[in-house]
Tab-separated table of C-alpha atoms in Angstrom:
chain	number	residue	atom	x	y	z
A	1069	UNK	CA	95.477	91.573	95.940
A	1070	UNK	CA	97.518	93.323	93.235
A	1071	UNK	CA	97.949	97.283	92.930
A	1072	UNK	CA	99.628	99.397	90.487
A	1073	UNK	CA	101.878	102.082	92.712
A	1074	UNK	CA	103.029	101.342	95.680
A	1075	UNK	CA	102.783	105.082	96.938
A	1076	UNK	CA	105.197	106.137	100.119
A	1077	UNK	CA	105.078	108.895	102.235
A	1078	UNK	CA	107.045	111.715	102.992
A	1079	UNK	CA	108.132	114.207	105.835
A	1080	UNK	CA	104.814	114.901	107.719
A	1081	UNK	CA	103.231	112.063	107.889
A	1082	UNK	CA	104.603	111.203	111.184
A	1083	UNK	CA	102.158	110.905	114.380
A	1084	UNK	CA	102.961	109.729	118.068
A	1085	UNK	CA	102.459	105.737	118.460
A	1086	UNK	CA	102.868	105.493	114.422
A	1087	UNK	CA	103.529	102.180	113.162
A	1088	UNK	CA	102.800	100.433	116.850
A	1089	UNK	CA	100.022	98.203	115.274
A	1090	UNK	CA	101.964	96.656	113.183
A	1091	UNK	CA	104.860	95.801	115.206
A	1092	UNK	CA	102.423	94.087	117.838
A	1093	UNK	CA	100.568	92.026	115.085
A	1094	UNK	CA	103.309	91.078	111.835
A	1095	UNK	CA	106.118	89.255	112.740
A	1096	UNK	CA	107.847	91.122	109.374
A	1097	UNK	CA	106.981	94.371	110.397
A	1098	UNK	CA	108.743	93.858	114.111
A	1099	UNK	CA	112.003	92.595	112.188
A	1100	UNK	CA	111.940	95.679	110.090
A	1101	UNK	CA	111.732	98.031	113.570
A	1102	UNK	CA	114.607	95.662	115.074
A	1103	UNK	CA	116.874	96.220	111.961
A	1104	UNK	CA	116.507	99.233	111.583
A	1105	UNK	CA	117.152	100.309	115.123
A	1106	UNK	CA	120.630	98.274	114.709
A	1107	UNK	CA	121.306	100.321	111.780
A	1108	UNK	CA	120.562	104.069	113.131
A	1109	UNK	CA	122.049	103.361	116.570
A	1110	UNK	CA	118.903	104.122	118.348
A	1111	UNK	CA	116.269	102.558	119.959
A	1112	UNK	CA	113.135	102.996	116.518
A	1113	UNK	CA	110.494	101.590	117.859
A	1114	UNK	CA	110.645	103.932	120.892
A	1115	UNK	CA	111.136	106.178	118.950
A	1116	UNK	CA	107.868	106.104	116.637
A	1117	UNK	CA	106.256	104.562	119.703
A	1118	UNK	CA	106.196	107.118	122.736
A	1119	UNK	CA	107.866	110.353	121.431
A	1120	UNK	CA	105.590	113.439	121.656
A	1121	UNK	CA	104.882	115.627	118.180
A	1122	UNK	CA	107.727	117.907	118.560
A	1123	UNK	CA	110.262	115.144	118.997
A	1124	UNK	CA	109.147	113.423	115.932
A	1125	UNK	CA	108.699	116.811	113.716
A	1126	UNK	CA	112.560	116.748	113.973
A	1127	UNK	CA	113.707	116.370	110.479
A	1128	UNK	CA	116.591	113.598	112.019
A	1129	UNK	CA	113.729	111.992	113.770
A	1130	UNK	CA	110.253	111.792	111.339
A	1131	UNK	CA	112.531	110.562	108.221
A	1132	UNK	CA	114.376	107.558	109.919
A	1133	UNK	CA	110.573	107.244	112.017
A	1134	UNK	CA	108.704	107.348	108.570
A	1135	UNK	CA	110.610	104.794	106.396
A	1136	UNK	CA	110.862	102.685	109.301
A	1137	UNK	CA	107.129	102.574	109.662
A	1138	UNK	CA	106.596	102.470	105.527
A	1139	UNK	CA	109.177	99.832	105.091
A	1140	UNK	CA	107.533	97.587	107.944
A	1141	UNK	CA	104.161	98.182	106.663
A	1142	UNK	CA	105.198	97.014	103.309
A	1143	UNK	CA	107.206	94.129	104.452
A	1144	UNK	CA	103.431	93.160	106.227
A	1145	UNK	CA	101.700	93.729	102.764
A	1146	UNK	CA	104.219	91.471	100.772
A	1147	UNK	CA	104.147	88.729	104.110
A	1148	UNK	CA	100.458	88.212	103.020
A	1149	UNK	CA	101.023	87.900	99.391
A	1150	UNK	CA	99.854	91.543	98.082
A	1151	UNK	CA	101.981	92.830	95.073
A	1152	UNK	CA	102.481	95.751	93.065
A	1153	UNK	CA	103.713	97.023	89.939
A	1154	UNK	CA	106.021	99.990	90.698
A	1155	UNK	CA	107.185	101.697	93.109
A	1156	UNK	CA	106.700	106.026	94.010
A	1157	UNK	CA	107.603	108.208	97.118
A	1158	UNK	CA	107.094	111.718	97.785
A	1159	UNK	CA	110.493	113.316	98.833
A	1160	UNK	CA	111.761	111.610	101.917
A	1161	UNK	CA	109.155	108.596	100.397
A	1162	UNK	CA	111.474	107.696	97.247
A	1163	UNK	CA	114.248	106.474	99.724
A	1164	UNK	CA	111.233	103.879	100.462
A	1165	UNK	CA	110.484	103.378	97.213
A	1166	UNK	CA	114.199	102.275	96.173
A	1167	UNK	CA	114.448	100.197	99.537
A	1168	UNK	CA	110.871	98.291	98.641
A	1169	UNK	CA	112.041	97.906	94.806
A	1170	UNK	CA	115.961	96.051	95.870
A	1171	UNK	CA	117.817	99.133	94.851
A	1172	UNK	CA	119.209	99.706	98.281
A	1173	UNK	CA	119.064	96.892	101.119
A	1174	UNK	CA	116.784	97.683	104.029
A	1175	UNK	CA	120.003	98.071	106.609
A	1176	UNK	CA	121.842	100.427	103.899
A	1177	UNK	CA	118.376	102.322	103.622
A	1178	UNK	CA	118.533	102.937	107.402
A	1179	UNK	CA	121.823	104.207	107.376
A	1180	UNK	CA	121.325	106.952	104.227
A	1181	UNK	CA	118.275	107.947	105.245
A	1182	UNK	CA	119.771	108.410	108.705
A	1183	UNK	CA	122.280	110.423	107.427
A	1184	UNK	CA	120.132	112.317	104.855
A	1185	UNK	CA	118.002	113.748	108.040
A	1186	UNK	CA	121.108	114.847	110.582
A	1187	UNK	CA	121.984	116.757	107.412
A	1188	UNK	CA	118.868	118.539	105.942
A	1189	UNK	CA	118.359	119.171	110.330
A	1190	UNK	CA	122.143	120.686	110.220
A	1191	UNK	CA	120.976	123.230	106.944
A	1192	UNK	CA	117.682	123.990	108.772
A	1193	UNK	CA	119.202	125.163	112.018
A	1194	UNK	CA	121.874	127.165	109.690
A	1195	UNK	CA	119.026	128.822	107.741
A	1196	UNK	CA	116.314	131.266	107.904
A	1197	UNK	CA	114.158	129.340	105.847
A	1198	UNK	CA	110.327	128.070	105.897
A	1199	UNK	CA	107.765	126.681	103.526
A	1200	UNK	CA	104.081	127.357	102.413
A	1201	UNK	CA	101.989	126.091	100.789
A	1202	UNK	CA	99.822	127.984	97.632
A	1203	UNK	CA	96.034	126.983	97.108
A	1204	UNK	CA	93.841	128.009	94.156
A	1205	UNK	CA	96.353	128.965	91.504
A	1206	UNK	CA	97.318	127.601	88.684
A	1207	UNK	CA	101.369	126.215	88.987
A	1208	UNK	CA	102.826	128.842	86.307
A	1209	UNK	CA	101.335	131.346	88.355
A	1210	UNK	CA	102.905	130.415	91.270
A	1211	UNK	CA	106.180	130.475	89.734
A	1212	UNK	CA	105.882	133.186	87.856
A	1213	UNK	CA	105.012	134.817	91.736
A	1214	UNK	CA	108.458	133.523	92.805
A	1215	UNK	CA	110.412	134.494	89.956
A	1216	UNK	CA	109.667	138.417	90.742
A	1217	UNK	CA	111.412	137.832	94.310
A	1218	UNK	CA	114.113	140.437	95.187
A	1219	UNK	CA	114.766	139.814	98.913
A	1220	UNK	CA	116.070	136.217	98.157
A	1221	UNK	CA	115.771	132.993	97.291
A	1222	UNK	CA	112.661	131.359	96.916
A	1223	UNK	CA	111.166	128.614	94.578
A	1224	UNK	CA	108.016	126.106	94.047
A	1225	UNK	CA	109.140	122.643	95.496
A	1226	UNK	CA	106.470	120.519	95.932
A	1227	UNK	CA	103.898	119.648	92.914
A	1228	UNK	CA	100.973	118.222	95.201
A	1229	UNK	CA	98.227	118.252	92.350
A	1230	UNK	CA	96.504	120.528	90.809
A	1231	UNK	CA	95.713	123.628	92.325
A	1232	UNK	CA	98.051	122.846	95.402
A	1233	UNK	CA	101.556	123.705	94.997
A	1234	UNK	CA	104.529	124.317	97.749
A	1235	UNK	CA	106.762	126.947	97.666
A	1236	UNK	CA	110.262	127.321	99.836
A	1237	UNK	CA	112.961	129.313	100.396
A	1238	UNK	CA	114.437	132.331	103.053
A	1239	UNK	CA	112.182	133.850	105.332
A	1240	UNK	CA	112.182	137.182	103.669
A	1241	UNK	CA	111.886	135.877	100.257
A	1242	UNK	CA	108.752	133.578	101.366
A	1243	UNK	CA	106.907	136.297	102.489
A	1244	UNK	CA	107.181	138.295	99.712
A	1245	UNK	CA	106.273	135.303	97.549
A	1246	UNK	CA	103.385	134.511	99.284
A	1247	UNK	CA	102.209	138.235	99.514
A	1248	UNK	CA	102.585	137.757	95.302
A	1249	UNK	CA	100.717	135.036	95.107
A	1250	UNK	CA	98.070	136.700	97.284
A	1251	UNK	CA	98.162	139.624	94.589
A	1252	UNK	CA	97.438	136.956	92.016
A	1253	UNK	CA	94.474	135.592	93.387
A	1254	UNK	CA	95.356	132.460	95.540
A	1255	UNK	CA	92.660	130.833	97.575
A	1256	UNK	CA	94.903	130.545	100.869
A	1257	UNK	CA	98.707	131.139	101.259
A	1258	UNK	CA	99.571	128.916	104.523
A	1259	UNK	CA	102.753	129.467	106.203
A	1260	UNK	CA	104.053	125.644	106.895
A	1261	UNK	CA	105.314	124.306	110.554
A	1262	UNK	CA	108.797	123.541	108.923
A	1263	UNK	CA	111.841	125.160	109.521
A	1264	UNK	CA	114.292	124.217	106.786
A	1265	UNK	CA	113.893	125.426	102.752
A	1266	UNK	CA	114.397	121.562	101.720
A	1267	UNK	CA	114.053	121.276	97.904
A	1268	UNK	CA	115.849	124.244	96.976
A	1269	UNK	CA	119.152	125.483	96.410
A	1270	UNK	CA	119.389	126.172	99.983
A	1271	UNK	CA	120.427	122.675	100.328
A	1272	UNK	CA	123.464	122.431	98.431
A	1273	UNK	CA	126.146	121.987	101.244
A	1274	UNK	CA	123.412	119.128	102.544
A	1275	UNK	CA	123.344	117.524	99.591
A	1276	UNK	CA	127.130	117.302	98.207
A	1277	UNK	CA	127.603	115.941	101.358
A	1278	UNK	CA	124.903	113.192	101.175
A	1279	UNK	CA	126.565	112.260	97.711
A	1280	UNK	CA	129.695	111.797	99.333
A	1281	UNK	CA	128.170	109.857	101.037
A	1282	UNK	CA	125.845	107.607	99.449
A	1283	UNK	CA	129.221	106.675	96.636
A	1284	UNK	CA	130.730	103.911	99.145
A	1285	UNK	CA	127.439	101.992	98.664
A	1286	UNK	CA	126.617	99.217	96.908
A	1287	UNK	CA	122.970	99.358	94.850
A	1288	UNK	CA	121.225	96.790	92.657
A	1289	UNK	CA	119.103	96.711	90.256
A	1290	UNK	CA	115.400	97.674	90.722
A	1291	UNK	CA	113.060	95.101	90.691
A	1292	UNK	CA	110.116	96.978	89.807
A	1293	UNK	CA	109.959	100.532	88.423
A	1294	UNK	CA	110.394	103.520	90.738
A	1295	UNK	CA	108.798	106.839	89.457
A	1296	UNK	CA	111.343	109.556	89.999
A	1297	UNK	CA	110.302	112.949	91.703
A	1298	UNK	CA	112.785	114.748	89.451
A	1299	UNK	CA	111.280	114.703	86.392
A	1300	UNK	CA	108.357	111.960	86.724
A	1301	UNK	CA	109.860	109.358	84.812
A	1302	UNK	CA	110.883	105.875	85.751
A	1303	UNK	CA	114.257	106.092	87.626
A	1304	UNK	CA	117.380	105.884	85.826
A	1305	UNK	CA	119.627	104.363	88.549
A	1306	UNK	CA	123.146	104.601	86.608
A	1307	UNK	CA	123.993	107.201	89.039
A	1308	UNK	CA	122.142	107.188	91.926
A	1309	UNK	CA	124.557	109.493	94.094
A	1310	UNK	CA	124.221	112.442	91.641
A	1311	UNK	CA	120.829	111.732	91.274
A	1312	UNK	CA	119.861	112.074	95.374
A	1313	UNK	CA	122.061	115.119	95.254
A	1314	UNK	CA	119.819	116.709	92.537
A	1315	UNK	CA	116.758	115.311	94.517
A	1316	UNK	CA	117.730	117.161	97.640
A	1317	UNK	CA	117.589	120.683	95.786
A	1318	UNK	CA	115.191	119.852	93.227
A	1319	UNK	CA	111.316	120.271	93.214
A	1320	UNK	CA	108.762	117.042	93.788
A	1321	UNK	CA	106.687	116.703	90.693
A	1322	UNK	CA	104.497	114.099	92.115
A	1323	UNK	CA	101.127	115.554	90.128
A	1324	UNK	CA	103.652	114.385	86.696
A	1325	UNK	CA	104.789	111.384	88.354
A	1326	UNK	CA	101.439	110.372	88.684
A	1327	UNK	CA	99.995	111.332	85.400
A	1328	UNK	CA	102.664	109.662	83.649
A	1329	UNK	CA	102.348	106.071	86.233
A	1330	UNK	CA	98.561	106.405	84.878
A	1331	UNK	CA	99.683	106.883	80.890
A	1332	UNK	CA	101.868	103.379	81.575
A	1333	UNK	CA	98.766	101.646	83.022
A	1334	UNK	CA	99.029	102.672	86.662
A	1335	UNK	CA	95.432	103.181	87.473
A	1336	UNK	CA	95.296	101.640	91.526
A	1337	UNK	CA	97.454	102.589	94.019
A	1338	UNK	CA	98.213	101.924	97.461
A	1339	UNK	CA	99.820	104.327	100.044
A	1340	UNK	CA	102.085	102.237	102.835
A	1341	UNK	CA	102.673	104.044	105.867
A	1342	UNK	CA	101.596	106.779	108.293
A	1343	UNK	CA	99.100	109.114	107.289
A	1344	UNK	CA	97.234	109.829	104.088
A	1345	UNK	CA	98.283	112.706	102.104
A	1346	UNK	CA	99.214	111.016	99.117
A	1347	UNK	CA	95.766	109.269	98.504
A	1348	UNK	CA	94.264	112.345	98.705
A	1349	UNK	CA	96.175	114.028	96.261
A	1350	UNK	CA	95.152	111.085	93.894
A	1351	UNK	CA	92.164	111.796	94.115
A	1352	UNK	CA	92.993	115.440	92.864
A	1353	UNK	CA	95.180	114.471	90.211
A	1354	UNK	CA	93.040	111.741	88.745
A	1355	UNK	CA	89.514	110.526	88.920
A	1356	UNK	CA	90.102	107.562	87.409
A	1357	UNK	CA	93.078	106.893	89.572
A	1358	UNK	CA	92.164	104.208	92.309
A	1359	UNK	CA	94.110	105.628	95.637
A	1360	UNK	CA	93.540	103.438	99.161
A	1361	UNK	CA	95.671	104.014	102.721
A	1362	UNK	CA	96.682	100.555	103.897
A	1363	UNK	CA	99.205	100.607	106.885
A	1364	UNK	CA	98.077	97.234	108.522
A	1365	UNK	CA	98.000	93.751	107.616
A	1366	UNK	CA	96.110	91.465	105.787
A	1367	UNK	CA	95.628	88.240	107.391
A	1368	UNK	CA	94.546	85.503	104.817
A	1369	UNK	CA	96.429	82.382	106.412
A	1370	UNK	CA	95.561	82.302	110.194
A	1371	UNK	CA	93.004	83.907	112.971
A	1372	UNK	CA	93.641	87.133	113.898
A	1373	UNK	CA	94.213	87.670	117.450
A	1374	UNK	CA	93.714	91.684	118.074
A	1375	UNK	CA	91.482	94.199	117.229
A	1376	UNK	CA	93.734	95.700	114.408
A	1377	UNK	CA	94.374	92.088	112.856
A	1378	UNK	CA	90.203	91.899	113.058
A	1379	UNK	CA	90.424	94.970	111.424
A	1380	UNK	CA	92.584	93.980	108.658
A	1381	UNK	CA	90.193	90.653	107.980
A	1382	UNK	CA	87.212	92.030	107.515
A	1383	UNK	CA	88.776	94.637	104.683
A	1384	UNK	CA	90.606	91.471	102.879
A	1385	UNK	CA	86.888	89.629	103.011
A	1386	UNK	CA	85.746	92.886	101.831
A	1387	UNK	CA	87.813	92.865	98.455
A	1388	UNK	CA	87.563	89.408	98.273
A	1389	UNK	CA	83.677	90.226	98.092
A	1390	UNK	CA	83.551	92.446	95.542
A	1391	UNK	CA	82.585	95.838	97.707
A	1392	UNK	CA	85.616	98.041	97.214
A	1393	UNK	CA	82.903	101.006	97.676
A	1394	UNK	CA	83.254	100.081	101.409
A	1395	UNK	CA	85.880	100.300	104.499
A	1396	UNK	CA	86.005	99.449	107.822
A	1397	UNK	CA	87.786	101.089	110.587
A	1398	UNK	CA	88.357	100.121	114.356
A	1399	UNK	CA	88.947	103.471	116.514
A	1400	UNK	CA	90.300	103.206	119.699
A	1401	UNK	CA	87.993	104.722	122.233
A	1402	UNK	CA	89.794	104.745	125.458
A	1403	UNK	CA	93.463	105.150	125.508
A	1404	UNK	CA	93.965	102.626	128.056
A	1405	UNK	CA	94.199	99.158	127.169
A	1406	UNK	CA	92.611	96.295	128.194
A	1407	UNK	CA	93.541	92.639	127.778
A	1408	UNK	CA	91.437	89.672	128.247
A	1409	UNK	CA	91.393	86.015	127.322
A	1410	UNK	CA	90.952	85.400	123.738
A	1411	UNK	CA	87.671	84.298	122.638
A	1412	UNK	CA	85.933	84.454	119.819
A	1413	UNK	CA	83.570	86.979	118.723
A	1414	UNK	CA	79.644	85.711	120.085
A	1415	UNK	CA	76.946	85.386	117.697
A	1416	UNK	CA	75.155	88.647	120.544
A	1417	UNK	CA	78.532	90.521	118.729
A	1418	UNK	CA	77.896	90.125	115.615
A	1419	UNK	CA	73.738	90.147	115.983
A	1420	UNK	CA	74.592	93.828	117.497
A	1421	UNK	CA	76.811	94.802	114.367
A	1422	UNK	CA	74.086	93.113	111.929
A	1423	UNK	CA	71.107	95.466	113.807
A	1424	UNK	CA	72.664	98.425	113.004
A	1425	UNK	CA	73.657	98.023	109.555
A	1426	UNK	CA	70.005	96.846	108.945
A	1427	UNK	CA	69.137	99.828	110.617
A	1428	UNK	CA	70.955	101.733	107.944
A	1429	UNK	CA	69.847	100.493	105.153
A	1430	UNK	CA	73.389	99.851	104.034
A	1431	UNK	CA	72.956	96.007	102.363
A	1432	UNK	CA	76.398	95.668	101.314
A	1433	UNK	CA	77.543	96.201	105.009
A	1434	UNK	CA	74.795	93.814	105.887
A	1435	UNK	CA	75.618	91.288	103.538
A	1436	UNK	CA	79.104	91.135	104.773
A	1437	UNK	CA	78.225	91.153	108.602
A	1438	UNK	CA	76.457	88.289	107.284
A	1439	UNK	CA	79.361	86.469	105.843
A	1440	UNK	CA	81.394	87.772	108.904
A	1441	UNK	CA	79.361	85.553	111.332
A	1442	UNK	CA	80.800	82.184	110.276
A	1443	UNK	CA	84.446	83.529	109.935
A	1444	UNK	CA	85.571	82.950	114.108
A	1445	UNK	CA	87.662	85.628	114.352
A	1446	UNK	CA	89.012	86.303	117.380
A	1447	UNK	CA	89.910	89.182	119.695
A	1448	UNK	CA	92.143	89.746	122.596
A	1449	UNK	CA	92.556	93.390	123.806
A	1450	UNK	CA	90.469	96.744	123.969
A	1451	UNK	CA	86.994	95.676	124.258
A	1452	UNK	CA	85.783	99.500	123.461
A	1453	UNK	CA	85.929	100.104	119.975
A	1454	UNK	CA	84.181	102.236	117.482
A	1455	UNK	CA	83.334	100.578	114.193
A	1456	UNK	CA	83.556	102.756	111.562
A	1457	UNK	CA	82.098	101.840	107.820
A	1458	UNK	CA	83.098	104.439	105.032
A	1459	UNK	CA	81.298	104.545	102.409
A	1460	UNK	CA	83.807	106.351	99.916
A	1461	UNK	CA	81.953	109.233	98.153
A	1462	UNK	CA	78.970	109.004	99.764
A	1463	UNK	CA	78.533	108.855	104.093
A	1464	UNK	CA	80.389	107.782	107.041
A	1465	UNK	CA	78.602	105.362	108.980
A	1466	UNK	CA	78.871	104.986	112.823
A	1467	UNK	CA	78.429	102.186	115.047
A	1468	UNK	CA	79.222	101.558	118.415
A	1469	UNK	CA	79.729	99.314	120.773
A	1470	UNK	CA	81.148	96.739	123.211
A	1471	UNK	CA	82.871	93.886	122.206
A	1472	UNK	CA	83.071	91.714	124.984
């Protein structure tokens, strides 16, 4: 399976238990956790595993968390042969994106991006700052709303897509930028659960230091291209210190980014790692942009032994079939986990999954059920699951049951 962007994810995207799937089912991905836990000096895994929502909103927390869990995902994606063309992250995400493309080794990556959170947490706590975020304006508007400020500083700093834009800056001067853009007509004006101004001036102090930083170490050269959130273009790594300086106080232009990945032939993408913000925003930017999550991986050399390696099966025999209108989904149902012996999947568990996609009409899902049935996969753990099938564009089709 080849894509164009490898899309990865920024601050926000963290959730309680992310990344736990794939450290129980890729061998990569659990290496990935291990080193990087030697590098920050702290237990990662426990970390992403069984911290609550407010530990992991911690800037110094969700960055180390969410490159930890995008750099394992990927390392599960390239373990089963999938490859892409360049390489794009949004904020926080590009730090991935130069780890996955060789500019930066994997235990180097730990350690800046380590440092880059204790220091954008040190300039939140220092500063009365916040973000929002603008809906239903047009982007000159927006800035044209912060550039009347008086009560301080304020400025657009994240270019979602169109129509979405993110503005930042002092307390004071937020709320009078968002009571502007009000004035001007925007759809909603919603006050974000962050405390720092990242992306603006604010950051200065945070990000000479990083700089200083960052200049004792060593960086290659990239072996893919890496879109740049500074100006859109393909990275210029000559001087990679100045430029993560200028990223730390500098807006995202991700809608450009993407336009201009598209005008060099970037038309699929695939975002690795918690959470889906950024394939949703494809869709936004682009219609003819093909956006997927994919934060598991895809077996193609052995049996899968657990419901998310199942999972991860049937979606490769789904591309490998032609159907990319259709996804599959295993939900966890009950919290509590339950192992028994592996076994494969009876021809009663598939007959039940067969039923109800007849009973749907849906012959693609049918077809594929059908396929499914000579496969053997097997399973090992949580026999209540909910299958999901999406449809994308059209329905989302439930089915449940027991799979035992």
């Amino acid at each position: 399976m080849n894509y164009g962007f490898a899309f990865f994810p920024g601050q926000g995207a963290q959730a309680p238990g992310m990344g736990k799937d794939l450290y129980e089912n890729s061998q990569a991905a659990k290496l990935v956790f291990e080193e990087a836990s030697e590098g920050a000096g702290l237990d990662v895994a426990k970390l992403c595993f069984e911290s609550d929502k407010a530990t992991l909103s911690r800037t110094e927390n969700s960055q180390i968390a969410i490159f930890t869990h995008s750099m394992a995902a990927w390392a599960a994606l390239k373990e089963a042969g999938v490859e892409f063309k360049a390489a794009a992250g949004f904020s926080l995400g590009e730090y991935t994106a130069l780890a996955a493309a060789g500019v930066v080794s994997l235990a180097d990556g730990v350690k800046i991006v380590s440092m880059r959170g204790k220091l954008m947490q040190q300039a939140a706590d220092s500063i009365d700052g916040g973000m929002a975020a603008i809906l239903g304006l047009e982007d000159s508007v927006i800035e044209q709303a912060c550039a009347k400020v008086t009560s301080g500083v304020v400025r657009p700093v994240n270019y979602n897509c169109p129509g979405q834009l993110v503005i930042a800056g002092e307390k004071a001067a937020l709320a009078e930028a968002i009571e502007n853009c009000k004035a001007a007509g925007a759809r909603r004006a919603l006050p974000l659960a962050v405390s720092g101004a990242f992306h603006t001036p604010l950051m200065a102090k945070a990000a000479a230091e990083l700089r200083a930083y960052v200049a004792d170490f060593t960086f290659s050269a990239p072996k893919m291209d890496i879109y740049s959130n500074l100006d859109g273009k393909v990275y210029d790594c000559s001087d990679l210190p100045a430029h993560l300086e200028q990223h730390m106080i500098s807006p995202v232009r991700w809608t450009q980014l993407v336009k201009n990945g598209m005008a060099a032939g970037l038309t699929s993408a695939c975002e690795i790692g918690p959470g889906k913000t950024l394939t949703g925003f494809a869709g936004k930017i682009s219609k003819e942009l093909t956006a997927e999550w994919k934060n598991h991986l895809v077996e193609q050399h052995y049996a899968p032994t657990s419901i998310n390696a199942m999972l991860s099966a049937l979606n490769s025999l789904l591309e490998f079939l032609g159907l990319n209108d259709c996804r599959v989904k295993f939900l966890k149902v009950q919290k509590k986990a339950y192992i028994d012996e592996d076994r494969e999947l009876t021809e009663n568990d598939y007959r039940r999954l067969l039923d109800s996609a007849g009973r749907m009409g849906n012959s693609q899902l049918y077809y594929l059920m059908m396929v499914l049935y000579s496969t053997g996969i097997r399973i090992s753990e949580l026999p209540y699951v909910t299958v999901e099938a999406v449809c994308r564009g059209k329905t989302e089709i439930y089915m449940k049951g027991k799979c035992r």
